[in-house]
Coordinates of C-alpha atoms in Angstrom, one line a residue:
Chain A
M1199 CA -16.2 -28.6 11.2
V1200 CA -13.0 -26.5 11.0
N1201 CA -13.0 -23.1 12.8
P1202 CA -12.4 -20.4 10.3
V1203 CA -10.4 -18.5 13.0
L1204 CA -7.6 -20.9 12.2
L1205 CA -7.1 -19.1 8.9
I1206 CA -5.9 -16.1 10.9
V1207 CA -4.4 -17.9 13.9
I1208 CA -2.2 -20.3 12.0
P1209 CA -0.2 -17.7 10.1
L1210 CA 0.0 -15.4 13.2
G1211 CA 1.2 -18.3 15.4
G1212 CA 3.6 -19.4 12.7
A1213 CA 5.1 -15.9 12.5
F1214 CA 5.7 -15.8 16.2
A1215 CA 7.1 -19.3 16.3
I1216 CA 9.8 -18.5 13.6
P1217 CA 12.1 -16.6 16.0
L1218 CA 11.9 -19.7 18.3
F1219 CA 12.9 -22.1 15.5
G1220 CA 15.6 -19.6 14.7
F1221 CA 17.5 -20.8 17.9
I1222 CA 17.8 -24.2 16.2
S1223 CA 18.4 -23.2 12.6
K1224 CA 17.5 -20.2 10.4
H1225 CA 16.7 -22.5 7.6
I1226 CA 13.7 -24.1 9.3
S1227 CA 11.7 -20.8 8.8
K1228 CA 11.3 -21.3 5.0
Y1229 CA 9.6 -24.7 5.7
V1230 CA 7.4 -23.1 8.4
S1231 CA 6.0 -20.6 6.0
L1232 CA 5.4 -23.4 3.4
I1233 CA 3.6 -25.6 5.9
V1234 CA 1.5 -22.7 7.2
A1235 CA 0.4 -21.7 3.8
L1236 CA -0.3 -25.2 2.9
G1237 CA -2.4 -25.6 6.0
M1238 CA -4.4 -22.5 5.2
T1239 CA -5.1 -23.8 1.6
V1240 CA -6.4 -27.0 3.1
I1241 CA -8.7 -25.2 5.6
V1242 CA -10.1 -23.0 2.8
G1243 CA -10.7 -26.2 0.8
I1244 CA -12.6 -27.8 3.7
L1245 CA -14.6 -24.6 4.3
I1246 CA -15.8 -24.1 0.7
P1247 CA -18.6 -26.8 0.8
E1248 CA -19.8 -25.8 4.2
V1249 CA -20.0 -22.1 3.2
L1250 CA -21.9 -22.8 0.0
N1251 CA -24.8 -23.9 2.2
N1252 CA -24.7 -21.3 4.9
P1253 CA -22.4 -18.5 5.7
I1254 CA -20.5 -19.1 8.9
V1255 CA -20.5 -16.4 11.7
V1256 CA -17.7 -16.8 14.2
K1257 CA -18.2 -15.0 17.5
I1258 CA -14.7 -14.5 19.0
G1259 CA -14.6 -14.9 22.7
G1260 CA -18.3 -15.8 22.7
F1261 CA -19.5 -12.1 22.8
K1262 CA -22.6 -11.7 20.8
P1263 CA -22.5 -9.2 17.9
P1264 CA -22.7 -6.2 17.9
F1265 CA -20.6 -6.2 21.0
G1266 CA -17.7 -8.5 20.3
I1267 CA -15.6 -9.0 17.2
N1268 CA -17.0 -11.4 14.8
L1269 CA -15.7 -13.1 11.7
F1270 CA -18.1 -13.5 8.7
V1271 CA -17.1 -16.3 6.3
S1272 CA -19.3 -16.2 3.2
P1273 CA -18.5 -17.2 -0.4
F1274 CA -17.5 -13.6 -1.2
S1275 CA -14.9 -13.4 1.6
L1276 CA -13.8 -17.0 1.4
F1277 CA -13.0 -16.5 -2.3
F1278 CA -10.5 -13.9 -1.4
A1279 CA -9.1 -16.0 1.5
G1280 CA -8.7 -18.9 -1.0
I1281 CA -6.7 -16.7 -3.5
I1282 CA -4.5 -15.5 -0.6
S1283 CA -3.7 -18.9 0.7
L1284 CA -3.2 -20.6 -2.7
L1285 CA -0.9 -17.9 -4.0
G1286 CA 0.8 -17.7 -0.7
F1287 CA 1.5 -21.3 -0.8
L1288 CA 2.9 -21.3 -4.3
V1289 CA 5.1 -18.3 -3.6
S1290 CA 6.5 -19.9 -0.5
I1291 CA 7.6 -22.9 -2.5
Y1292 CA 9.3 -20.5 -4.9
A1293 CA 10.9 -18.6 -2.0
I1294 CA 12.7 -21.7 -0.7
R1295 CA 15.3 -21.3 -3.5
Y1296 CA 14.9 -17.7 -4.4
I1297 CA 15.4 -15.9 -1.1
K1298 CA 19.0 -16.6 -0.2
E1299 CA 20.4 -13.3 1.0
G1300 CA 19.7 -11.3 4.1
D1301 CA 17.9 -12.4 7.2
I1302 CA 15.9 -15.3 5.8
D1303 CA 14.0 -15.9 9.1
K1304 CA 12.8 -12.2 9.1
Y1305 CA 11.6 -12.4 5.5
H1306 CA 9.5 -15.5 6.4
L1307 CA 8.2 -13.9 9.6
L1308 CA 7.1 -10.8 7.7
F1309 CA 5.6 -13.0 4.9
L1310 CA 3.5 -14.9 7.4
L1311 CA 2.3 -11.7 9.1
F1312 CA 1.4 -10.4 5.6
L1313 CA -0.7 -13.5 5.0
A1314 CA -2.4 -13.1 8.5
G1315 CA -3.2 -9.4 7.8
A1316 CA -4.6 -10.2 4.4
T1317 CA -6.9 -13.0 5.5
G1318 CA -7.9 -10.9 8.6
V1319 CA -9.1 -8.1 6.4
V1320 CA -11.2 -10.2 4.2
L1321 CA -12.8 -12.3 7.0
T1322 CA -13.5 -9.8 9.8
G1323 CA -16.9 -8.2 10.4
D1324 CA -15.7 -5.4 12.6
I1325 CA -14.6 -2.2 11.2
F1326 CA -11.8 -1.4 13.6
N1327 CA -10.5 -5.0 13.5
M1328 CA -10.4 -4.6 9.8
F1329 CA -8.2 -1.5 10.3
V1330 CA -5.8 -3.4 12.6
F1331 CA -5.4 -6.3 10.1
F1332 CA -5.0 -3.8 7.3
E1333 CA -2.1 -2.2 9.3
I1334 CA -0.6 -5.6 9.8
L1335 CA -0.7 -6.1 6.1
C1336 CA 0.6 -2.6 5.3
I1337 CA 3.5 -2.5 7.9
S1338 CA 4.7 -5.9 6.9
S1339 CA 4.6 -5.1 3.2
Y1340 CA 6.5 -1.8 3.8
A1341 CA 9.2 -3.8 5.4
L1342 CA 9.2 -6.5 2.7
V1343 CA 9.5 -4.0 -0.1
A1344 CA 12.7 -2.7 1.6
Y1345 CA 13.9 -6.3 2.4
N1346 CA 17.0 -6.2 0.1
R1347 CA 18.1 -2.8 1.7
D1348 CA 19.4 -1.7 -1.7
K1349 CA 19.1 1.9 -2.9
N1350 CA 15.9 1.4 -4.9
G1351 CA 14.2 -0.9 -2.4
V1352 CA 14.6 1.4 0.5
E1353 CA 13.4 4.4 -1.5
A1354 CA 10.4 2.6 -2.7
G1355 CA 9.7 1.4 0.8
I1356 CA 9.7 4.8 2.3
K1357 CA 7.5 6.2 -0.4
Y1358 CA 5.1 3.4 0.1
L1359 CA 5.2 3.9 3.9
I1360 CA 4.5 7.7 3.8
Q1361 CA 1.6 7.4 1.4
G1362 CA 0.2 4.3 3.1
S1363 CA 0.3 5.7 6.6
V1364 CA -1.5 8.9 5.6
G1365 CA -4.1 6.6 4.1
S1366 CA -4.3 4.7 7.3
A1367 CA -4.7 7.9 9.3
F1368 CA -7.7 8.8 6.9
I1369 CA -9.2 5.4 7.6
L1370 CA -9.0 6.0 11.4
I1371 CA -10.6 9.4 11.1
G1372 CA -13.4 7.8 9.1
I1373 CA -13.8 5.2 11.9
A1374 CA -13.9 7.9 14.5
L1375 CA -16.6 9.8 12.6
L1376 CA -18.6 6.6 12.0
Y1377 CA -18.4 5.6 15.6
G1378 CA -19.5 9.1 16.6
L1379 CA -22.5 8.9 14.4
C1380 CA -23.7 5.3 14.8
G1381 CA -22.1 4.3 18.2
S1382 CA -21.0 1.0 16.9
L1383 CA -18.0 -0.7 15.3
N1384 CA -19.7 -3.8 14.0
M1385 CA -20.1 -3.6 10.2
A1386 CA -23.6 -5.2 10.2
D1387 CA -24.8 -3.0 13.1
I1388 CA -23.6 0.1 11.3
A1389 CA -25.1 -1.0 8.1
S1390 CA -28.5 -1.6 9.7
Q1391 CA -28.7 1.9 11.1
I1392 CA -26.7 4.0 8.6
H1393 CA -29.7 5.0 6.5
S1394 CA -31.4 6.6 9.6
V1395 CA -28.4 8.8 10.2
N1396 CA -28.7 12.2 8.4
S1397 CA -25.5 14.1 8.7
P1398 CA -23.0 15.7 6.2
L1399 CA -20.2 13.9 8.2
L1400 CA -21.4 10.6 6.8
S1401 CA -20.3 11.5 3.2
L1402 CA -17.0 12.8 4.7
A1403 CA -16.4 9.5 6.4
L1404 CA -17.2 7.6 3.1
F1405 CA -14.7 9.9 1.2
L1406 CA -12.1 9.2 3.9
F1407 CA -12.6 5.5 3.7
I1408 CA -12.4 5.4 -0.1
T1409 CA -9.2 7.5 0.0
G1410 CA -7.6 5.5 2.8
F1411 CA -8.2 2.0 1.4
G1412 CA -7.8 3.3 -2.1
V1413 CA -4.1 3.9 -1.4
E1414 CA -3.6 0.1 -0.9
G1415 CA -6.1 -0.5 -3.6
A1416 CA -4.1 1.6 -6.1
I1417 CA -7.1 3.5 -7.3
F1418 CA -5.9 6.2 -9.8
P1419 CA -4.7 9.4 -8.1
L1420 CA -3.5 7.4 -5.1
N1421 CA -1.2 4.8 -6.8
G1422 CA 2.1 6.7 -7.0
W1423 CA 3.8 4.2 -4.8
L1424 CA 2.9 1.1 -6.7
P1425 CA 5.3 0.9 -9.7
D1426 CA 8.3 1.7 -7.4
A1427 CA 7.2 -0.7 -4.7
H1428 CA 6.3 -3.6 -7.0
S1429 CA 9.4 -3.2 -9.1
S1430 CA 12.0 -2.8 -6.3
A1431 CA 10.7 -5.5 -4.0
P1432 CA 12.0 -9.1 -4.3
S1433 CA 10.1 -11.0 -7.0
T1434 CA 8.2 -13.2 -4.6
I1435 CA 6.9 -10.1 -2.8
S1436 CA 6.0 -8.4 -6.1
A1437 CA 4.0 -11.5 -6.9
V1438 CA 2.0 -11.4 -3.7
L1439 CA 1.7 -7.6 -3.6
S1440 CA 0.3 -7.6 -7.1
G1441 CA -1.5 -10.9 -6.8
F1442 CA -3.6 -10.2 -3.8
A1443 CA -2.5 -7.2 -1.7
I1444 CA -4.1 -4.7 -4.1
E1445 CA -7.2 -6.8 -4.3
V1446 CA -7.5 -6.8 -0.5
G1447 CA -7.4 -3.0 -0.6
L1448 CA -10.2 -3.1 -3.2
Y1449 CA -12.1 -5.7 -1.1
A1450 CA -12.0 -3.2 1.8
V1451 CA -13.3 -0.4 -0.5
L1452 CA -16.1 -2.6 -1.7
R1453 CA -17.2 -3.8 1.8
I1454 CA -17.3 -0.2 3.0
V1455 CA -19.1 1.2 0.0
G1456 CA -21.4 -1.7 -0.8
T1457 CA -22.2 -3.3 2.5
V1458 CA -21.5 -0.7 5.3
F1459 CA -22.7 2.4 3.5
G1460 CA -25.0 0.9 0.9
A1461 CA -24.0 3.8 -1.3
T1462 CA -25.0 2.6 -4.8
D1463 CA -25.1 6.2 -6.2
I1464 CA -21.4 6.5 -5.9
L1465 CA -20.8 3.5 -8.3
Y1466 CA -20.9 5.7 -11.4
F1467 CA -18.0 7.7 -9.9
L1468 CA -16.0 4.6 -9.1
A1469 CA -16.6 3.2 -12.6
G1470 CA -15.1 6.3 -14.0
L1471 CA -12.2 6.2 -11.6
G1472 CA -11.6 2.5 -12.6
I1473 CA -11.4 3.4 -16.3
F1474 CA -9.0 6.3 -15.6
T1475 CA -6.8 3.9 -13.6
L1476 CA -7.0 1.4 -16.4
L1477 CA -6.0 3.9 -19.2
I1478 CA -3.3 5.5 -17.1
G1479 CA -1.8 2.1 -16.1
E1480 CA -1.7 0.8 -19.6
L1481 CA -0.4 3.9 -21.2
S1482 CA 2.4 4.2 -18.6
A1483 CA 3.2 0.5 -19.1
F1484 CA 3.6 1.0 -22.9
K1485 CA 6.8 3.1 -22.6
Q1486 CA 8.6 1.1 -19.9
N1487 CA 11.9 -0.6 -20.6
D1488 CA 12.1 -2.3 -17.2
I1489 CA 10.3 -5.7 -17.1
K1490 CA 9.1 -5.4 -13.5
R1491 CA 8.0 -1.7 -13.9
L1492 CA 6.1 -2.8 -17.0
L1493 CA 4.3 -5.6 -15.0
A1494 CA 3.6 -3.2 -12.1
Y1495 CA 2.0 -0.7 -14.4
S1496 CA 0.0 -3.5 -16.0
S1497 CA -1.2 -4.3 -12.5
I1498 CA -2.6 -0.8 -12.2
G1499 CA -4.4 -1.3 -15.5
Q1500 CA -5.9 -4.6 -14.3
I1501 CA -7.0 -3.1 -11.0
G1502 CA -8.8 -0.4 -12.9
L1503 CA -10.7 -3.0 -14.9
I1504 CA -11.6 -4.9 -11.7
L1505 CA -12.9 -1.8 -10.1
F1506 CA -14.9 -1.0 -13.1
A1507 CA -16.4 -4.5 -13.1
F1508 CA -17.5 -4.1 -9.5
S1509 CA -19.0 -0.7 -10.1
V1510 CA -21.3 -2.1 -12.9
G1511 CA -23.3 -3.1 -9.9
T1512 CA -25.1 -6.0 -11.3
P1513 CA -24.5 -9.6 -10.0
E1514 CA -22.9 -10.5 -13.4
G1515 CA -20.6 -7.6 -13.1
I1516 CA -19.5 -8.5 -9.6
A1517 CA -19.0 -12.1 -10.7
G1518 CA -16.9 -11.0 -13.6
G1519 CA -14.9 -8.7 -11.3
L1520 CA -14.2 -11.7 -9.0
F1521 CA -13.3 -13.9 -11.9
H1522 CA -10.8 -11.2 -13.0
V1523 CA -9.4 -11.0 -9.5
L1524 CA -8.7 -14.8 -9.8
S1525 CA -7.3 -14.4 -13.3
H1526 CA -5.1 -11.5 -12.4
A1527 CA -3.8 -13.2 -9.2
L1528 CA -2.8 -16.3 -11.2
S1529 CA -1.4 -14.5 -14.3
K1530 CA 0.4 -11.7 -12.6
G1531 CA 1.7 -14.0 -9.9
L1532 CA 3.2 -16.2 -12.6
L1533 CA 4.6 -13.3 -14.5
F1534 CA 6.4 -11.9 -11.5
L1535 CA 7.7 -15.3 -10.4
A1536 CA 9.0 -16.1 -13.9
A1537 CA 10.4 -12.6 -14.3
G1538 CA 12.3 -13.1 -11.0
Y1539 CA 14.5 -15.9 -12.5
M1540 CA 14.7 -14.3 -16.0
I1541 CA 16.2 -11.1 -14.3
Y1542 CA 18.5 -13.3 -12.2
K1543 CA 19.8 -15.2 -15.2
A1544 CA 20.0 -12.2 -17.5
G1545 CA 21.6 -10.1 -14.9
S1546 CA 19.5 -7.0 -15.7
R1547 CA 15.8 -5.8 -15.5
E1548 CA 16.0 -4.1 -18.9
I1549 CA 13.9 -5.7 -21.6
G1550 CA 16.6 -5.1 -24.2
K1551 CA 19.1 -7.3 -22.2
M1552 CA 16.6 -10.3 -22.3
K1553 CA 17.0 -11.0 -26.0
G1554 CA 17.0 -14.7 -26.7
I1555 CA 16.3 -15.8 -23.1
G1556 CA 13.2 -17.6 -24.2
L1557 CA 15.2 -20.3 -26.0
K1558 CA 17.6 -20.8 -23.1
M1559 CA 14.9 -21.1 -20.5
P1560 CA 12.1 -22.8 -22.4
I1561 CA 9.8 -23.8 -19.6
T1562 CA 9.9 -20.6 -17.7
S1563 CA 9.4 -18.5 -20.8
F1564 CA 6.7 -20.7 -22.2
C1565 CA 4.7 -20.3 -18.9
F1566 CA 5.5 -16.5 -19.1
L1567 CA 3.9 -16.5 -22.5
I1568 CA 0.8 -18.3 -21.3
A1569 CA 0.3 -15.8 -18.4
A1570 CA 0.9 -12.9 -20.7
F1571 CA -1.7 -14.2 -23.2
S1572 CA -4.1 -14.7 -20.3
L1573 CA -3.6 -11.2 -19.1
V1574 CA -4.3 -9.8 -22.5
G1575 CA -7.4 -11.9 -22.8
L1576 CA -6.6 -14.5 -25.5
P1577 CA -9.1 -17.4 -25.7
P1578 CA -7.9 -20.7 -24.2
F1579 CA -6.7 -19.0 -21.0
V1580 CA -8.4 -17.7 -17.9
G1581 CA -8.2 -14.0 -18.8
F1582 CA -10.6 -14.5 -21.7
P1583 CA -13.7 -15.7 -20.0
S1584 CA -13.2 -13.1 -17.2
K1585 CA -12.8 -10.1 -19.5
F1586 CA -15.6 -11.4 -21.6
M1587 CA -17.9 -11.6 -18.5
I1588 CA -17.0 -8.1 -17.5
I1589 CA -17.7 -6.6 -20.9
K1590 CA -20.9 -8.6 -21.3
S1591 CA -22.2 -7.4 -17.9
A1592 CA -21.4 -3.8 -18.7
L1593 CA -23.2 -4.1 -22.1
L1594 CA -26.2 -5.7 -20.4
T1595 CA -26.9 -2.7 -18.3
A1596 CA -27.9 -0.9 -21.6
Q1597 CA -26.6 2.4 -20.3
G1598 CA -24.8 4.8 -22.6
Y1599 CA -22.3 5.7 -19.9
F1600 CA -21.2 2.1 -19.6
F1601 CA -21.0 1.6 -23.4
F1602 CA -18.7 4.5 -23.5
L1603 CA -16.5 3.0 -20.8
V1604 CA -16.4 -0.4 -22.4
G1605 CA -14.9 1.4 -25.5
A1606 CA -12.2 2.6 -23.2
V1607 CA -11.6 -1.0 -21.8
L1608 CA -11.2 -2.3 -25.3
L1609 CA -8.7 0.5 -26.0
G1610 CA -6.8 -0.4 -22.9
T1611 CA -6.7 -4.1 -24.1
V1612 CA -5.3 -3.0 -27.5
I1613 CA -2.5 -1.1 -25.7
E1614 CA -1.9 -4.1 -23.4
I1615 CA -1.5 -6.4 -26.5
S1616 CA 1.1 -4.1 -28.0
Y1617 CA 3.4 -3.9 -25.0
F1618 CA 3.2 -7.6 -24.1
F1619 CA 4.0 -8.5 -27.7
K1620 CA 7.0 -6.2 -27.7
L1621 CA 8.2 -7.8 -24.5
L1622 CA 7.6 -11.4 -25.9
Q1623 CA 9.3 -10.5 -29.1
N1624 CA 12.4 -9.5 -27.2
I1625 CA 12.3 -12.6 -25.1
F1626 CA 11.9 -15.0 -27.9
S1627 CA 14.2 -13.4 -30.4
R1628 CA 17.1 -15.6 -31.8
T1629 CA 20.0 -13.5 -30.9
G1630 CA 21.6 -13.0 -27.5
E1631 CA 23.9 -14.3 -24.8
E1632 CA 24.9 -17.9 -24.5
K1633 CA 25.4 -19.8 -21.2
I1634 CA 22.0 -19.2 -19.7
D1635 CA 20.3 -22.2 -18.3
E1636 CA 16.8 -23.1 -17.0
A1637 CA 15.5 -21.9 -13.6
P1638 CA 15.9 -24.5 -10.8
L1639 CA 13.2 -27.0 -10.0
G1640 CA 11.9 -25.3 -6.9
A1641 CA 11.0 -22.3 -8.9
L1642 CA 9.6 -24.2 -11.9
I1643 CA 7.0 -26.2 -9.7
P1644 CA 4.9 -23.1 -8.7
I1645 CA 5.3 -21.6 -12.2
V1646 CA 4.0 -24.7 -13.9
I1647 CA 1.2 -25.2 -11.4
L1648 CA 0.0 -21.7 -12.0
A1649 CA 0.3 -22.2 -15.8
V1650 CA -1.8 -25.4 -15.5
I1651 CA -4.5 -23.7 -13.4
I1652 CA -4.6 -20.8 -15.9
L1653 CA -5.1 -23.2 -18.8
A1654 CA -7.6 -25.5 -16.9
V1655 CA -9.9 -22.7 -15.7
G1656 CA -9.6 -21.0 -19.1
V1657 CA -10.9 -24.2 -20.9
Y1658 CA -13.5 -25.1 -18.3
P1659 CA -14.6 -21.8 -16.7
E1660 CA -17.6 -23.9 -15.2
I1661 CA -15.3 -25.0 -12.5
V1662 CA -15.5 -21.7 -10.8
S1663 CA -18.4 -19.8 -12.4
K1664 CA -21.0 -21.3 -10.0
F1665 CA -19.0 -20.3 -7.0
L1666 CA -18.4 -16.9 -8.4
H1667 CA -22.1 -16.3 -9.0
L1668 CA -22.9 -17.4 -5.5
A1669 CA -20.2 -15.1 -4.2
A1670 CA -21.6 -12.2 -6.2
Y1671 CA -25.2 -12.8 -4.9
D1672 CA -23.7 -13.0 -1.4
F1673 CA -22.1 -9.6 -1.8
M1674 CA -25.2 -8.0 -3.3
D1675 CA -27.4 -9.3 -0.4
R1676 CA -26.9 -6.5 2.1
M1677 CA -29.9 -7.4 4.2
G1678 CA -28.7 -11.0 4.3
Y1679 CA -25.4 -9.8 5.7
I1680 CA -27.0 -7.8 8.4
N1681 CA -29.5 -10.6 9.3
N1682 CA -26.9 -13.3 9.3
I1683 CA -24.7 -11.5 11.8
L1684 CA -27.2 -9.6 14.0
G1685 CA -29.7 -12.5 13.8
A1686 CA -27.2 -15.0 15.0
L1687 CA -27.9 -14.1 18.6
Chain B
M1306 CA -17.9 31.4 22.9
E1307 CA -20.2 28.5 23.7
F1308 CA -19.4 27.0 20.3
I1309 CA -15.7 26.9 21.1
E1310 CA -16.4 25.3 24.5
N1311 CA -18.5 22.5 23.0
Y1312 CA -16.3 21.8 20.0
L1313 CA -12.9 22.6 21.4
Y1314 CA -11.6 19.1 21.1
Y1315 CA -12.8 18.6 17.5
I1316 CA -11.3 22.0 16.5
A1317 CA -8.0 20.9 18.1
S1318 CA -7.9 17.5 16.6
F1319 CA -8.7 18.5 13.1
G1320 CA -6.3 21.5 13.5
L1321 CA -3.5 18.9 14.4
I1322 CA -4.5 16.7 11.4
L1323 CA -4.4 19.6 9.0
I1324 CA -1.0 20.9 10.5
G1325 CA 0.4 17.3 10.0
L1326 CA -0.9 17.1 6.4
Y1327 CA 0.6 20.5 5.6
I1328 CA 4.0 19.4 7.0
M1329 CA 3.9 16.2 5.0
L1330 CA 3.0 18.1 1.7
V1331 CA 5.4 21.0 2.1
K1332 CA 8.5 20.0 3.9
K1333 CA 11.4 18.5 2.0
N1334 CA 13.2 16.9 4.9
L1335 CA 12.2 13.2 5.5
I1336 CA 12.5 13.5 9.3
K1337 CA 10.3 16.5 9.3
M1338 CA 7.7 14.6 7.1
I1339 CA 7.8 11.7 9.7
I1340 CA 7.2 14.3 12.5
G1341 CA 4.2 15.5 10.5
L1342 CA 3.0 11.9 10.3
S1343 CA 3.3 11.6 14.0
I1344 CA 1.3 14.9 14.5
I1345 CA -1.5 13.4 12.3
D1346 CA -1.6 10.3 14.5
T1347 CA -1.9 12.5 17.6
G1348 CA -4.7 14.4 16.1
V1349 CA -6.6 11.3 15.1
N1350 CA -6.1 9.9 18.6
I1351 CA -7.5 13.0 20.2
L1352 CA -10.5 12.9 17.8
L1353 CA -11.2 9.3 18.8
I1354 CA -11.0 10.1 22.6
S1355 CA -13.2 13.1 22.3
M1356 CA -15.9 11.0 20.6
G1357 CA -16.4 9.1 23.9
Y1358 CA -15.6 12.0 26.3
L1359 CA -18.1 13.2 28.8
K1360 CA -17.5 16.4 30.8
E1361 CA -16.9 15.4 34.4
G1362 CA -17.6 11.8 33.6
T1363 CA -16.2 9.0 35.6
A1364 CA -14.3 5.8 34.7
P1365 CA -16.5 3.0 33.5
I1366 CA -16.1 0.9 36.6
F1367 CA -18.8 0.3 39.2
S1368 CA -16.7 0.9 42.1
H1369 CA -19.5 2.2 44.4
K1370 CA -23.2 2.1 44.0
D1371 CA -24.1 5.7 43.4
L1372 CA -22.2 5.7 40.0
L1373 CA -24.6 6.0 37.0
P1374 CA -23.9 4.5 33.7
S1375 CA -25.0 7.7 32.0
R1376 CA -22.2 9.6 33.7
M1377 CA -19.4 7.3 32.6
V1378 CA -17.2 8.0 29.7
D1379 CA -17.3 5.5 26.7
P1380 CA -14.5 3.0 27.2
V1381 CA -14.5 1.7 23.6
P1382 CA -12.7 4.7 22.0
Q1383 CA -10.0 4.6 24.7
A1384 CA -9.4 0.9 23.8
L1385 CA -9.2 1.9 20.1
V1386 CA -6.7 4.7 20.9
L1387 CA -4.5 2.3 22.7
T1388 CA -4.3 0.0 19.7
A1389 CA -3.9 3.1 17.4
I1390 CA -1.0 4.3 19.4
V1391 CA 0.8 1.0 19.2
I1392 CA 0.3 0.9 15.4
G1393 CA 1.6 4.5 15.2
V1394 CA 4.7 3.5 17.2
A1395 CA 5.4 0.6 14.8
I1396 CA 5.1 2.8 11.8
L1397 CA 7.3 5.4 13.3
A1398 CA 10.0 2.9 14.2
L1399 CA 9.9 1.4 10.7
A1400 CA 10.0 4.8 9.1
L1401 CA 13.0 5.9 11.1
T1402 CA 14.8 2.6 10.3
L1403 CA 14.3 3.1 6.6
T1404 CA 15.3 6.7 6.9
I1405 CA 18.7 5.6 8.4
V1406 CA 19.3 3.1 5.6
L1407 CA 18.2 5.7 3.0
Y1408 CA 20.7 8.3 4.5
R1409 CA 23.5 5.7 4.2
H1410 CA 22.7 5.3 0.5
Y1411 CA 22.1 8.8 -0.6
G1412 CA 24.0 11.0 2.0
T1413 CA 20.9 13.3 2.2
L1414 CA 17.4 13.5 3.6
N1415 CA 16.1 15.9 1.0
V1416 CA 13.2 14.2 -0.8
R1417 CA 13.7 16.4 -3.8
K1418 CA 17.1 14.8 -4.3
I1419 CA 16.1 11.2 -3.5
R1420 CA 14.5 10.4 -6.8
D1421 CA 16.2 7.5 -8.6
L1422 CA 12.8 6.0 -9.2
K1423 CA 10.2 8.1 -11.1
W1424 CA 7.4 7.8 -13.6

């Protein structure tokens, strides 16, 4: 058996080892992050069959919960850890060629800290530990957004930092209130006694948690930083920020609302917020001329859809939401990676300057097309079964409120189709510059792998659907969560 | 009067948090906004400490035998605050670094003038 702690320890250790390797050569660092991410992917692969039988509870330092810090590895959390390590691995292949300027070793150090923070948030079972990992994730992403140190990157970085750190302060106030009311930091312990606490401060704490984690989760009124940060960051960072960082924020919101507070009555409110986020994101994406800004706004729209799916509150809805997390991570990761070299070759981020690039870079653009179709939700790709599952689950609730919101989802999809086709029309038009060649092999490998996964899971959704349903039941089973951790004495 | 005596720390900490939020919302200078951020952090730390505070309590160490556990302050919030202070310092350092680079690019710290990126 592999100890799941390794999922956090390996990237953390790798990050601290990079400065040491830097004494030999700065170029070792890119292979360090590649090997670390590969190792994480392998560990997740080994853990999946074990976790399907029984969730694993790791007691760090041997302290029994509720006293020590514990990790809880269940299908739901391992699903997120799997996406983080897989996308992290593919992006680090891409980064070997793509990241050439600046302090390469610092980039890879921050990237590994970023991975460690993200896996820590999804695996931990302690609310303050979650905050600490969340801060590791946030601080490294503030620095990575500003990595190029150009005008836009630094401006986006400081905007992201200011909004994110106010959010973190809110989370900390929430933790303080919760500790004052329940006298515990263990999430299972808090969950077991939260219904016996009767205080108005409890709803204040819930509000503070949703606001705080919602900043990273890009829920509608809190997502002002996202289009700037995602469009100004290096493309590899845009891919991981959009691929799993937002989802990790959303995971934190769900864990707090669903597991710790058990507040099912707030789900209607979250569903409405999700739809608002969706429509605002898609409408803003429609008028963009900058390819990365367009993709960033499209991420806001997709996040809104995922939040809506989780807020449906049935196991099917949650499974659909998880499926869409996977579909969004694969598609948006591919889109940002492909856009990275398209921008590099075209010399501009404007869509108008990309005319004819599709015929000069056939493989990159063809994969770009696959990911765009998948995101819109066309049949043979992974976006179709995931969107279908979400809409089906919302209709199965047979509530007028959700019927109304499904209408809004379909409207959002129509807007999405129109702007993606506008983009693709520009890319595949016949006019344009000569002397543009294909992206290098190091960039093509991750792009093609992602495209193959998108196609494979789209054609055979059965590969993941069983796991997704298990994960959804695991998330819904609040008493099981409490018993698994507190019963493991 | 008794109300103030009992809730003095809570009033002070939420006061500091609100002052910090006010600074961040109203001030135009980036350095002042970062000072506001720092004040919020201080307020949150005081709130955390006051959660475990006991009037005339002792340190949670059994140094001699007539110390009672009920008269000891809660050590957990103090450990949390230690971590929170370190995180706050990291954010502060990164924010100031970015501010220096931003000043080199724009020649100003007025956030109303730093707006190349917008919706």
